[in-house]
PDB file of C-alpha atoms in Angstrom:
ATOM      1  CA  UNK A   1     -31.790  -8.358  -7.394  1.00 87.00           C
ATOM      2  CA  UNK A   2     -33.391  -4.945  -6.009  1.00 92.00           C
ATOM      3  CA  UNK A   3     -35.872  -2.766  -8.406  1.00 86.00           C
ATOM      4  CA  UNK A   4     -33.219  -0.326  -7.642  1.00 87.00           C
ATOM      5  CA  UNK A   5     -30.666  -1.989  -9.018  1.00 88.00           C
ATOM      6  CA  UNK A   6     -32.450  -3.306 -11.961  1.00 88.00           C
ATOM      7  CA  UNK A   7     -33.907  -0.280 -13.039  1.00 82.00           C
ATOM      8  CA  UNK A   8     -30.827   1.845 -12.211  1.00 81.00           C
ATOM      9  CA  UNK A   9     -28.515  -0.608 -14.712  1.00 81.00           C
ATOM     10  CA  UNK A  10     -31.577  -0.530 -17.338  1.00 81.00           C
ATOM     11  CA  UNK A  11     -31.283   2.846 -17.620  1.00 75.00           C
ATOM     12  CA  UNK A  12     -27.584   3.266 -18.029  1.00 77.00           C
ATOM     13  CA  UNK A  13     -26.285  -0.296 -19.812  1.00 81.00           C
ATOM     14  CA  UNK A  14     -27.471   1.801 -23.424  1.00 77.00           C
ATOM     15  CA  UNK A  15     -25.787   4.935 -22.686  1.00 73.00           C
ATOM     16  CA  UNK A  16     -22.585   3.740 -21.252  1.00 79.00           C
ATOM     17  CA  UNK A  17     -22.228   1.200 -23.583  1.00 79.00           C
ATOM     18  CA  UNK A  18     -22.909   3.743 -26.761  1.00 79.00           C
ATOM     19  CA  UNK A  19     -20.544   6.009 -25.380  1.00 78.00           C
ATOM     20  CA  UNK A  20     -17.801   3.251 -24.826  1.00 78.00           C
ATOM     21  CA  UNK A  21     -18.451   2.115 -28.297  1.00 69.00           C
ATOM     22  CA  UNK A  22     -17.481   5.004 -29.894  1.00 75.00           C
ATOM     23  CA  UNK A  23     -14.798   6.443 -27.637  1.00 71.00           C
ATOM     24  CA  UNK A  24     -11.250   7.182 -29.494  1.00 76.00           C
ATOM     25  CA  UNK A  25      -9.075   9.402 -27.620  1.00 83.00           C
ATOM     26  CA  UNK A  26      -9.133   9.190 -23.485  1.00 87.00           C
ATOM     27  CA  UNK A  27      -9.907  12.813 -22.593  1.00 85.00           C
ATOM     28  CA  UNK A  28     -13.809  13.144 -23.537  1.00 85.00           C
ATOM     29  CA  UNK A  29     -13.829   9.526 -20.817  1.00 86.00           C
ATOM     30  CA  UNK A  30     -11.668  12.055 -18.170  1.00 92.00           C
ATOM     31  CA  UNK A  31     -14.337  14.630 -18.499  1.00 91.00           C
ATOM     32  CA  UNK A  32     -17.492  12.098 -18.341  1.00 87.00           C
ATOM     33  CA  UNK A  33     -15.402  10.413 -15.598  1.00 88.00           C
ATOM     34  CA  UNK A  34     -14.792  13.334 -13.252  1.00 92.00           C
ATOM     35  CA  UNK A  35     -19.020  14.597 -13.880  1.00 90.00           C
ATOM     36  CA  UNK A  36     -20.384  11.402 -13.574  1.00 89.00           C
ATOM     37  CA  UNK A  37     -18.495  10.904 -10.458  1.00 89.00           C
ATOM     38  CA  UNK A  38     -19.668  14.240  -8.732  1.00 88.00           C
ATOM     39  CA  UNK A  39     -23.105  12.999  -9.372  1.00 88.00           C
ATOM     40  CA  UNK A  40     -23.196   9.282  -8.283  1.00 91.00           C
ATOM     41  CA  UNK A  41     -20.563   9.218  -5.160  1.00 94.00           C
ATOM     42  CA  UNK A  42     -22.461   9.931  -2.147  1.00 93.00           C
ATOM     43  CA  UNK A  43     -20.760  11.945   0.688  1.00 92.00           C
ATOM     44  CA  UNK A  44     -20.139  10.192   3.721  1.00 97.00           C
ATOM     45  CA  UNK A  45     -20.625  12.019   7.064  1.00 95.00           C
ATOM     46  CA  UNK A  46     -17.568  12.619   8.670  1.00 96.00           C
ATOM     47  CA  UNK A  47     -15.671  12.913   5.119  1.00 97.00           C
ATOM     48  CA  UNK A  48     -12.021  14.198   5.878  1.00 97.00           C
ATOM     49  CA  UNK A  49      -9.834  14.675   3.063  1.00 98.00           C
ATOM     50  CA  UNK A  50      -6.316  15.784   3.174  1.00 98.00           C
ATOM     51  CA  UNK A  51      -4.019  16.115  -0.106  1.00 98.00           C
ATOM     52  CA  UNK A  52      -0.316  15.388   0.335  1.00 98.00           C
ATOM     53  CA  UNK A  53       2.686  15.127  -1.343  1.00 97.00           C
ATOM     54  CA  UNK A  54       5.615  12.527  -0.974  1.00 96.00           C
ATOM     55  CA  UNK A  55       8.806  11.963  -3.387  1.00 91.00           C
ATOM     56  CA  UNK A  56       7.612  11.292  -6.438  1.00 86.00           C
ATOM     57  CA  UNK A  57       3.819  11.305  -5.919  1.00 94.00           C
ATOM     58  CA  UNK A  58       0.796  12.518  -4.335  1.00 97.00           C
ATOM     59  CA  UNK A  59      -2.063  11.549  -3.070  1.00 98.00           C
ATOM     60  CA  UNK A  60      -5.125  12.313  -0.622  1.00 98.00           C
ATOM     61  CA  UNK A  61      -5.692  10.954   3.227  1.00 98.00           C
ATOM     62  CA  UNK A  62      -8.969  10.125   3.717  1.00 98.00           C
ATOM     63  CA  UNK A  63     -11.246   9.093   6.729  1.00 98.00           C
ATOM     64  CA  UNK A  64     -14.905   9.408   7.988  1.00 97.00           C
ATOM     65  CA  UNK A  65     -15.736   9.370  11.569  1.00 94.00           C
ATOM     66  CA  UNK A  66     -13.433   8.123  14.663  1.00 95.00           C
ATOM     67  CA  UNK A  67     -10.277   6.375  13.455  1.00 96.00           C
ATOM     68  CA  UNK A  68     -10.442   3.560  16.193  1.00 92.00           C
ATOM     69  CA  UNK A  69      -7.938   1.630  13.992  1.00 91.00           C
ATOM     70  CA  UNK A  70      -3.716   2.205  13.417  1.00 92.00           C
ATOM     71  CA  UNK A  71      -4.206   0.031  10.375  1.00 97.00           C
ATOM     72  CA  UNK A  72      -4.187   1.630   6.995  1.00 98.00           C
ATOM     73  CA  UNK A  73      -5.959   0.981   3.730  1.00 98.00           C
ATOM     74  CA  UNK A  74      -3.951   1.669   0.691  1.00 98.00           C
ATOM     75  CA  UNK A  75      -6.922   1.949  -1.585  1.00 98.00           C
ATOM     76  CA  UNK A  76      -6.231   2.266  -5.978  1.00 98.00           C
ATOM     77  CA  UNK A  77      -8.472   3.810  -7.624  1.00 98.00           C
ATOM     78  CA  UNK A  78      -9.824   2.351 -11.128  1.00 97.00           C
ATOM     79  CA  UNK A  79     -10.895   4.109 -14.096  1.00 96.00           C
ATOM     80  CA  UNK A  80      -9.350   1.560 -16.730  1.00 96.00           C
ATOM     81  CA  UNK A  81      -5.309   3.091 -16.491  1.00 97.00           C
ATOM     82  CA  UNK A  82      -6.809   5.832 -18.630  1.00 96.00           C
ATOM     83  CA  UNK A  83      -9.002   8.113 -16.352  1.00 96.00           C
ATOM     84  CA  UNK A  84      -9.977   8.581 -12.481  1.00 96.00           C
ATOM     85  CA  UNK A  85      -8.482  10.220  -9.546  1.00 97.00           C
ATOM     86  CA  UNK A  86      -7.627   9.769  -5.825  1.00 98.00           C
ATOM     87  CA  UNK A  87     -10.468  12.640  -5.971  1.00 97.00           C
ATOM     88  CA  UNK A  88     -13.013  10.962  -8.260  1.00 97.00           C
ATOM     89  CA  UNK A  89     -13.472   7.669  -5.275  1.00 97.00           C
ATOM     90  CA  UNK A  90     -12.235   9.983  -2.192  1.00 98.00           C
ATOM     91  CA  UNK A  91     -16.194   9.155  -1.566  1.00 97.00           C
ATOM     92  CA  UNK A  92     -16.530   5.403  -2.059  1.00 98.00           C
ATOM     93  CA  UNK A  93     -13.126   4.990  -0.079  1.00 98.00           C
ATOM     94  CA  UNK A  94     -14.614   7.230   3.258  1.00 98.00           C
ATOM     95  CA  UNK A  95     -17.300   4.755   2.972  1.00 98.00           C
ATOM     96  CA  UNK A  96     -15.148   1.886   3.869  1.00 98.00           C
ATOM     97  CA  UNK A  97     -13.269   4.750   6.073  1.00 98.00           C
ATOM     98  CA  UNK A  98     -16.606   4.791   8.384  1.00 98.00           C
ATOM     99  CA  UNK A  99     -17.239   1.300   8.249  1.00 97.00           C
ATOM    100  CA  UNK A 100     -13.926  -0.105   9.151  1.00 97.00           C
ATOM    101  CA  UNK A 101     -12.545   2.971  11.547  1.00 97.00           C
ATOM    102  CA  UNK A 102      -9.115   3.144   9.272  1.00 98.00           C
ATOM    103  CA  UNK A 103      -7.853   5.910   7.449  1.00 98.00           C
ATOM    104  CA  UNK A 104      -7.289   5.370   3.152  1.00 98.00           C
ATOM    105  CA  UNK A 105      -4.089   6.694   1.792  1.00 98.00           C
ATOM    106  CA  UNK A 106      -5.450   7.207  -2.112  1.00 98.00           C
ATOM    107  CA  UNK A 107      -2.383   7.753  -4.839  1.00 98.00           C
ATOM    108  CA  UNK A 108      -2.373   9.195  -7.922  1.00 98.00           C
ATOM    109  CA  UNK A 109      -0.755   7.137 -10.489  1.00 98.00           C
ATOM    110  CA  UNK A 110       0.050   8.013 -14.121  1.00 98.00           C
ATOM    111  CA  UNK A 111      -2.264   7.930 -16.542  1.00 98.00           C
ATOM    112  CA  UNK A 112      -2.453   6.035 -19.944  1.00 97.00           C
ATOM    113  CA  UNK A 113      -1.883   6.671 -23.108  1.00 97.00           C
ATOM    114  CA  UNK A 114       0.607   9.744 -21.850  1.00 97.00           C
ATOM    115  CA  UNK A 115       2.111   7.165 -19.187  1.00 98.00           C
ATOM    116  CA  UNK A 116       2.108   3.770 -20.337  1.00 98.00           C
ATOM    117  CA  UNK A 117       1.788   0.638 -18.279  1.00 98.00           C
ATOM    118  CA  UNK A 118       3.871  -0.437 -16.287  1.00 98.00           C
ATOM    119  CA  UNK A 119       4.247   3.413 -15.425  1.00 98.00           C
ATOM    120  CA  UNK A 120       0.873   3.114 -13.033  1.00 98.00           C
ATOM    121  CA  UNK A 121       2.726  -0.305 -11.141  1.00 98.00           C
ATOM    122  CA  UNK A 122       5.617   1.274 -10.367  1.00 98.00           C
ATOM    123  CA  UNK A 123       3.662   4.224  -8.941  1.00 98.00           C
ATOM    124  CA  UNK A 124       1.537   2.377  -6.406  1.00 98.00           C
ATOM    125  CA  UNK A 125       4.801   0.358  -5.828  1.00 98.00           C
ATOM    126  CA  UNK A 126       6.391   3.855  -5.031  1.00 98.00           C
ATOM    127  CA  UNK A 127       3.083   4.759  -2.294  1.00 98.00           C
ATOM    128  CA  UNK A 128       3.712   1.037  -0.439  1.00 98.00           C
ATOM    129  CA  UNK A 129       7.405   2.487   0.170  1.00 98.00           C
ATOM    130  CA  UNK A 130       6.445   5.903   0.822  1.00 98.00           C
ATOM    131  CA  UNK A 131       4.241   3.994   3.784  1.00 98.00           C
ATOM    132  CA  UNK A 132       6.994   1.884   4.704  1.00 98.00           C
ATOM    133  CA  UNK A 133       8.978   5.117   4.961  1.00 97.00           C
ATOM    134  CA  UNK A 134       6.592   6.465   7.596  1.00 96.00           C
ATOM    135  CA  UNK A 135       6.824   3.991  10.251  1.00 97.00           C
ATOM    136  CA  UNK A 136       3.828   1.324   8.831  1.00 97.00           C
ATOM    137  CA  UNK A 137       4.335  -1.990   9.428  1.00 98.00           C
ATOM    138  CA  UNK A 138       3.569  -4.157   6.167  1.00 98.00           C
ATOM    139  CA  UNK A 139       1.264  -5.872   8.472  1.00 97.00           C
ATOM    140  CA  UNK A 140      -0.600  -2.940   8.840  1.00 97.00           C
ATOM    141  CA  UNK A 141      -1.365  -2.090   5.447  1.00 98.00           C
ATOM    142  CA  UNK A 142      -4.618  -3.544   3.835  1.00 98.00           C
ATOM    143  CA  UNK A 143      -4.058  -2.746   0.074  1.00 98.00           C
ATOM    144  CA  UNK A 144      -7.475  -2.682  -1.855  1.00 98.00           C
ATOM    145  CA  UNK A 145      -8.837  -1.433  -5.331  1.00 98.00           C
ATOM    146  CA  UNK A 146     -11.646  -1.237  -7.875  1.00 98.00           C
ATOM    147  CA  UNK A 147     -11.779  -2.200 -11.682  1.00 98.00           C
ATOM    148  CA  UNK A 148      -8.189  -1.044 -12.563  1.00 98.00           C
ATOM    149  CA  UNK A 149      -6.997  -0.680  -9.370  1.00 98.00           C
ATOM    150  CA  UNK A 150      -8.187  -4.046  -8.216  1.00 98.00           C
ATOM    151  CA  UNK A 151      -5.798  -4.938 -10.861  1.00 98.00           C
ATOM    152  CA  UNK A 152      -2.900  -3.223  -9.699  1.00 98.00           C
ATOM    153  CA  UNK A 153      -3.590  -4.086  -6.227  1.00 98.00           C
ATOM    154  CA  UNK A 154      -2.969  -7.182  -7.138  1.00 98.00           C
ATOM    155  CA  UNK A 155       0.273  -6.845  -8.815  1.00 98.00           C
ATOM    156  CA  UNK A 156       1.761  -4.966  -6.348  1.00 98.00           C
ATOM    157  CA  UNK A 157       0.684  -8.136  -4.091  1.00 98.00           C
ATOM    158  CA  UNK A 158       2.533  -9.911  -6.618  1.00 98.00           C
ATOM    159  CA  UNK A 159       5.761  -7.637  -5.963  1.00 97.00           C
ATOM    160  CA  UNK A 160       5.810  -7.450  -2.585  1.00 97.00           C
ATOM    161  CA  UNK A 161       5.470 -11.640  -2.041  1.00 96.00           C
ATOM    162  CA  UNK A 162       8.430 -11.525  -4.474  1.00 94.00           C
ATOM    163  CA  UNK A 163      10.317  -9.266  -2.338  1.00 95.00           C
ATOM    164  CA  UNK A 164       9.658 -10.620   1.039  1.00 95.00           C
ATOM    165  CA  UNK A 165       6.926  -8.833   2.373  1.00 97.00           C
ATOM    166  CA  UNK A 166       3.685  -9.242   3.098  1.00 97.00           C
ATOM    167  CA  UNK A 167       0.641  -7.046   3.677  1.00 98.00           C
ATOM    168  CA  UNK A 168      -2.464  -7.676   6.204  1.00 98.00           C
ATOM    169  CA  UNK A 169      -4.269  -8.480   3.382  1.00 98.00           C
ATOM    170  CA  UNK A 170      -5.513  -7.204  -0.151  1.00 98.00           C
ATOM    171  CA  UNK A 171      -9.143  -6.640  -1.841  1.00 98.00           C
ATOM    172  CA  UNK A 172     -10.098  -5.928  -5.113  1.00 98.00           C
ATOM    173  CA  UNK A 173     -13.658  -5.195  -6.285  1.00 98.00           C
ATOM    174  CA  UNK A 174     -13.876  -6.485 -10.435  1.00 98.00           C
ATOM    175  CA  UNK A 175     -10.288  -6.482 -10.683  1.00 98.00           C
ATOM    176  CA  UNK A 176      -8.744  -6.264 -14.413  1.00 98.00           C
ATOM    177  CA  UNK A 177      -5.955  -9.202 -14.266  1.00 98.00           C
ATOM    178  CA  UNK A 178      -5.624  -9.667 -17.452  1.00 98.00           C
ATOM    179  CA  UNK A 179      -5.334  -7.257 -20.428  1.00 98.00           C
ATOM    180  CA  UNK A 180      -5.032 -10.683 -23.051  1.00 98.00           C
ATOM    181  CA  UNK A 181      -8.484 -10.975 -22.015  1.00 98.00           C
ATOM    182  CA  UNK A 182      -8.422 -14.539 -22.360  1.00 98.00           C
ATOM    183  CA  UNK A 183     -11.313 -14.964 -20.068  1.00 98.00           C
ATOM    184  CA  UNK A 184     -14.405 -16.743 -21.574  1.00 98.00           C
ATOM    185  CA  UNK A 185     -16.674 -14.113 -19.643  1.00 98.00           C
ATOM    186  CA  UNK A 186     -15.086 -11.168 -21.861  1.00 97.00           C
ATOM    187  CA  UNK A 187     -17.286 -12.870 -24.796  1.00 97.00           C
ATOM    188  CA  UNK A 188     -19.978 -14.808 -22.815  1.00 97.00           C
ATOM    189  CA  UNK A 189     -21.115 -11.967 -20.863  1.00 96.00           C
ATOM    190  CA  UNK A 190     -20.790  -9.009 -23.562  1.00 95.00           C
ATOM    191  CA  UNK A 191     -24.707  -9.090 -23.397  1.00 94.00           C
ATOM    192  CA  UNK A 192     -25.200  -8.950 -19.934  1.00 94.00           C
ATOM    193  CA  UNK A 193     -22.416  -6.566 -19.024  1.00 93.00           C
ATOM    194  CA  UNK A 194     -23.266  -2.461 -18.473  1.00 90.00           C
ATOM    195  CA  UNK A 195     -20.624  -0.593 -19.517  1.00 87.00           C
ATOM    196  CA  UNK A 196     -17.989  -1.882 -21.724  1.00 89.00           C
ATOM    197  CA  UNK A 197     -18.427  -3.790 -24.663  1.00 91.00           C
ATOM    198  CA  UNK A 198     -16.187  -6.846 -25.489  1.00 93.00           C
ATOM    199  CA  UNK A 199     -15.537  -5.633 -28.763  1.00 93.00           C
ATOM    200  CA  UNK A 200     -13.054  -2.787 -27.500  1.00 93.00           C
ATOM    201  CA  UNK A 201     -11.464  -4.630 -25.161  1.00 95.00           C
ATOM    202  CA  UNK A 202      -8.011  -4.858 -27.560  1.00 95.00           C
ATOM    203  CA  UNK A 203      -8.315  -1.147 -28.142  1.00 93.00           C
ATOM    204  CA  UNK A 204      -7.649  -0.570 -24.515  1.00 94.00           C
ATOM    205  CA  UNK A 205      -4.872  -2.919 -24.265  1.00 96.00           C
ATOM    206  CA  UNK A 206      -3.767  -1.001 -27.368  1.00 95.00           C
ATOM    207  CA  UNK A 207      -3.696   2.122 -25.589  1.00 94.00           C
ATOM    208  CA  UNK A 208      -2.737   1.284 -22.407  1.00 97.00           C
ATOM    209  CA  UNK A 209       0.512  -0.902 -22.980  1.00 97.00           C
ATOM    210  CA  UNK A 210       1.943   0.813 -25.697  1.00 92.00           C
ATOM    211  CA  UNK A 211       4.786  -1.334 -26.176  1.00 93.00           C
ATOM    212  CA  UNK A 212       4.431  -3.637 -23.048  1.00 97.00           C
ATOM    213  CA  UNK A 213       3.269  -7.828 -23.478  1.00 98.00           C
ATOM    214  CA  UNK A 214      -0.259  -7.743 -22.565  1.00 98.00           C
ATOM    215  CA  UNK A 215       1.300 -10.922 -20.949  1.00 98.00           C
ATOM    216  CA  UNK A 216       3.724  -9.208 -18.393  1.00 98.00           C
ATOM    217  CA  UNK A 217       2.745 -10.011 -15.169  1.00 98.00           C
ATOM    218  CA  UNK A 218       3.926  -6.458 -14.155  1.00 97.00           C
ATOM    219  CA  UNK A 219       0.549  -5.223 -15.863  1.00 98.00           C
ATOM    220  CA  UNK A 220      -1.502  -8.693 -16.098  1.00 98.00           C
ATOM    221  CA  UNK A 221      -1.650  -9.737 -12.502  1.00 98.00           C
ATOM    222  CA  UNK A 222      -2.869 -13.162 -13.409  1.00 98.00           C
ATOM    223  CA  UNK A 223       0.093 -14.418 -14.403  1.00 98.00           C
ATOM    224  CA  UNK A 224       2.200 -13.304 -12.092  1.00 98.00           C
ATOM    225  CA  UNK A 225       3.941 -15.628  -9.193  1.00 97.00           C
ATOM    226  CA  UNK A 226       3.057 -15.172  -5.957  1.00 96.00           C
ATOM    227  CA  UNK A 227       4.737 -16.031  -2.536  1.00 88.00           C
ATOM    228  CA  UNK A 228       3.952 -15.742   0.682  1.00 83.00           C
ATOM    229  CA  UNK A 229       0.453 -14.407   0.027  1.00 89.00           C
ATOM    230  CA  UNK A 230      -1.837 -12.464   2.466  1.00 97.00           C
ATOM    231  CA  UNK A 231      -5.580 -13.102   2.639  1.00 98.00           C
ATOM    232  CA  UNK A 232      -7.189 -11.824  -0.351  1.00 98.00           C
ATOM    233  CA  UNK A 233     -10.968 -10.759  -1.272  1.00 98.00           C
ATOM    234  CA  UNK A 234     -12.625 -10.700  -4.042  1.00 98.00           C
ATOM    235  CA  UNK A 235     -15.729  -9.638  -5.079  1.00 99.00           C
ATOM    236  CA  UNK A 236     -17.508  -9.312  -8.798  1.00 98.00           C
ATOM    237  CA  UNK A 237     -20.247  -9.369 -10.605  1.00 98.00           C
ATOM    238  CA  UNK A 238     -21.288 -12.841 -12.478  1.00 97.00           C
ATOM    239  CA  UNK A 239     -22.572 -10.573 -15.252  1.00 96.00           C
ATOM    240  CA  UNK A 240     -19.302  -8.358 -15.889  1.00 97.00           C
ATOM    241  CA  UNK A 241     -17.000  -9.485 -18.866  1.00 98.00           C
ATOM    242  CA  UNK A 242     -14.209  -9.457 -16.241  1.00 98.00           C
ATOM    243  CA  UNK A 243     -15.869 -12.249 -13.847  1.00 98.00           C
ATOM    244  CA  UNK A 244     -13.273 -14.839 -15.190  1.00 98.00           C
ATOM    245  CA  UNK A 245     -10.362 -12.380 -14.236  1.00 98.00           C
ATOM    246  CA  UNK A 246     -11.460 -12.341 -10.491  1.00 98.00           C
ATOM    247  CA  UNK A 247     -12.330 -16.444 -10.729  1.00 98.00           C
ATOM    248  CA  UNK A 248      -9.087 -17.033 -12.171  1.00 98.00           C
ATOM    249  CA  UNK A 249      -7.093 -15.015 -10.122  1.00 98.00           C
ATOM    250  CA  UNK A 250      -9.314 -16.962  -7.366  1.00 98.00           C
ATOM    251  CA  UNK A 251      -7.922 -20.186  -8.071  1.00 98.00           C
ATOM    252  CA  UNK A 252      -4.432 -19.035  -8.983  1.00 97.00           C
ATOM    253  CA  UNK A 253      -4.038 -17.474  -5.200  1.00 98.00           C
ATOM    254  CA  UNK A 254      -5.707 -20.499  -3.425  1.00 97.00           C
ATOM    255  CA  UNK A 255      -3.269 -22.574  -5.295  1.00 96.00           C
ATOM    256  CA  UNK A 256      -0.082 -20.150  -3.649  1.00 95.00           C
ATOM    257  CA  UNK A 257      -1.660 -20.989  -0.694  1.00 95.00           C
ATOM    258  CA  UNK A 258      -3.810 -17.350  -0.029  1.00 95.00           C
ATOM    259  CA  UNK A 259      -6.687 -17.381   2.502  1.00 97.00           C
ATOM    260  CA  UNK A 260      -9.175 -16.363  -0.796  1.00 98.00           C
ATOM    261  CA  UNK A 261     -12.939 -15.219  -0.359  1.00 98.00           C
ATOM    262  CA  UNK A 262     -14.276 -15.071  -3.598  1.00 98.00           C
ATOM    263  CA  UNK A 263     -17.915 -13.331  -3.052  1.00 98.00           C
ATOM    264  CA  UNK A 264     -20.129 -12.884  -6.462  1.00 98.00           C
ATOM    265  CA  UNK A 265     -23.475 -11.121  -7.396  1.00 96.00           C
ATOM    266  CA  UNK A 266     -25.767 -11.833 -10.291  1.00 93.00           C
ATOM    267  CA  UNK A 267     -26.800  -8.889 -12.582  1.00 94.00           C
ATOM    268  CA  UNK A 268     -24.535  -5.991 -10.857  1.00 96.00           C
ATOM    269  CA  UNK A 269     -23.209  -3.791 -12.755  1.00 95.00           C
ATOM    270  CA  UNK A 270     -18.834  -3.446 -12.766  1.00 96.00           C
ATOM    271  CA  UNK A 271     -17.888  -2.199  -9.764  1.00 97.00           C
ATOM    272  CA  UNK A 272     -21.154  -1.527  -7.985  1.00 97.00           C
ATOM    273  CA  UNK A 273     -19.494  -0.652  -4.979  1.00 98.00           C
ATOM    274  CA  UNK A 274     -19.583   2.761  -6.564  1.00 96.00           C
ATOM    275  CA  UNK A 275     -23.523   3.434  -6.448  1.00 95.00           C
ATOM    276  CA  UNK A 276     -23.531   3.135  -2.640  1.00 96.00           C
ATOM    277  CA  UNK A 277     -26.278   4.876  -1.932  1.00 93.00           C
ATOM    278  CA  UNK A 278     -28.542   4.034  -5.283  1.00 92.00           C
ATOM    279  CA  UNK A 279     -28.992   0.632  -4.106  1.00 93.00           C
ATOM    280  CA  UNK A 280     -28.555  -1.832  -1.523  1.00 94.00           C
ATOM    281  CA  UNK A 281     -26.114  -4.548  -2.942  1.00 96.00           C
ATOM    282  CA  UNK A 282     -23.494  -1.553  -3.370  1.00 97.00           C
ATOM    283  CA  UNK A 283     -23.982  -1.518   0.602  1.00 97.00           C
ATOM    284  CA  UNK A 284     -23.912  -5.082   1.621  1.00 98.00           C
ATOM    285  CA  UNK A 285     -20.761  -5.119  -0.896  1.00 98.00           C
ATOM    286  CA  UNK A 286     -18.943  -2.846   1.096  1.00 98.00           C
ATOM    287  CA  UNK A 287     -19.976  -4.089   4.166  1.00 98.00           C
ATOM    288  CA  UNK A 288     -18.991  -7.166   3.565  1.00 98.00           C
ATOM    289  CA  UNK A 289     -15.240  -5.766   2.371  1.00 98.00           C
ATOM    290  CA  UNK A 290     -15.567  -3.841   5.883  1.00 98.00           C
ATOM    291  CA  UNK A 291     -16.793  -7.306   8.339  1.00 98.00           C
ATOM    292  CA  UNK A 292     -13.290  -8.932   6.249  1.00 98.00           C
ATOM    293  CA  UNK A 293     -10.901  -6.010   6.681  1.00 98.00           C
ATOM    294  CA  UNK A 294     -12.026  -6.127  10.508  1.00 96.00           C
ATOM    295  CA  UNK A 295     -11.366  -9.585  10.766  1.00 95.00           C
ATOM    296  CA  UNK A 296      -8.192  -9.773   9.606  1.00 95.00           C
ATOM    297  CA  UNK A 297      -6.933  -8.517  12.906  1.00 77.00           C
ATOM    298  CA  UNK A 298      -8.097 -11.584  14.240  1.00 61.00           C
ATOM    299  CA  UNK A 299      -5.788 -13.351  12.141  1.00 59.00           C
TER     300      UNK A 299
END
């Protein structure tokens, strides 16, 4: 583990975690959300954004550098299905951008409590055929997420196997899978994890679903079926509460018969990815997501 990252988690495990503790209503999280954000997503030279509209959504383009590639990424934000933006990770996804040559196509979905799940699945679900409207092969789409989004980048896997098609492949940095959070690493790793404590992990399900099984596989990836799976990455930290979501889902897709890389890191923080820049295993992370997106055209 770096100094950087050591002393960089050190110093915010006790704030995030105090703040998480005691949060009640989703809109103070926006706020911290959107500043915190600005402040720790570095900007990638090259950074071209390009908000658009489609029926029944928007969403912003994004690239950094030459596009060498016609492939796609369809990248989900996170932000536990109660805050973020395409805006909010427009950063973190140029990075891949710059590193892969492909454009990201970044869709808002509808937030929870306002929206409640399975609203945010059936918006992503809408951006894949929005895509598919525009002339993209499903081949050509690489679908990808964070936290959340990993999450729902994984259902919509889920949907589209069930429907007959089939994307170039899918990758999903700490992916939520499974708001039961049956995991053993929700309670075996509340001490080691940085920002959320196991101990409100019902309250989000609690706001998020609203009326929805915590056990649909519409909003719980995990146990959804899947057929005719694409190559899938994973990545997480072996410190989150959420590691058994990405270890399970692991297993689950090898068993469907998906080409699975399931790549860990001791001590990270969730979705490190985001402090590219801070320190160097958010950078190797990425890169690593890059080297596998590129190879899939090998495939």
């Amino acid at each position: 583990m770096s100094w950087q990252m050591r002393l960089m988690g050190g110093l915010m495990r006790p704030v995030m975690r105090r703040m998480m503790a005691r949060a009640q209503e989703p809109w103070p999280l926006r706020r911290h959300f959107d500043l915190s954000a600005a402040w720790v997503f570095r900007r990638v030279p090259g950074m071209w954004l390009r908000p658009t509209r489609y029926p029944g959504g928007r969403a912003l383009w994004v690239s950094a550098g030459p596009v060498r590639d016609a492939r796609i990424i369809l990248y989900i934000h996170g932000g536990g299905f109660i805050a973020g933006r395409p805006e909010t990770h427009a950063k973190l996804a140029a990075r891949l951008c710059r590193m892969t040559g492909l454009r990201a196509f970044m869709p808002a979905y509808r937030l929870a409590p306002e929206h409640p799940l399975p609203a945010a699945q059936e918006d992503v679900r809408r951006a894949w055929d929005h895509l598919r409207t525009e002339g993209y092969a499903a081949g050509e789409i690489i679908i990808g997420g964070d936290s959340a989004g990993g999450g729902l980048a994984l259902g919509l896997l889920a949907a589209l196997g069930q429907a007959g098609e089939r994307p170039a492949g899918v990758f999903a940095w700490s992916p939520c899978a499974d708001l039961t959070f049956s995991g053993g690493s929700v309670q075996g790793n509340d001490a080691t994890e940085h920002f959320f404590p196991a101990a409100r992990v019902q309250d989000l399900a609690a706001m998020v679903l609203d009326e929805t099984s915590a056990e649909d596989p519409r909003v719980s990836p995990l146990f959804a079926d899947y057929a005719g799976v694409a190559p899938v990455l994973l990545q997480v930290s072996e410190s989150e509460i959420l590691y058994d979501d990405a270890a399970r889902m692991a297993d689950k897709l090898r068993v469907a018969g998906s080409d699975v890389r399931l790549e860990t890191w001791d001590g990270a923080p969730h979705v490190w990815q985001i402090f590219d820049g801070w320190f160097p295993e958010a950078r190797e992370a990425i890169g690593n997501t890059a080297r596998w997106i590129n190879s899939l055209s090998d495939r």
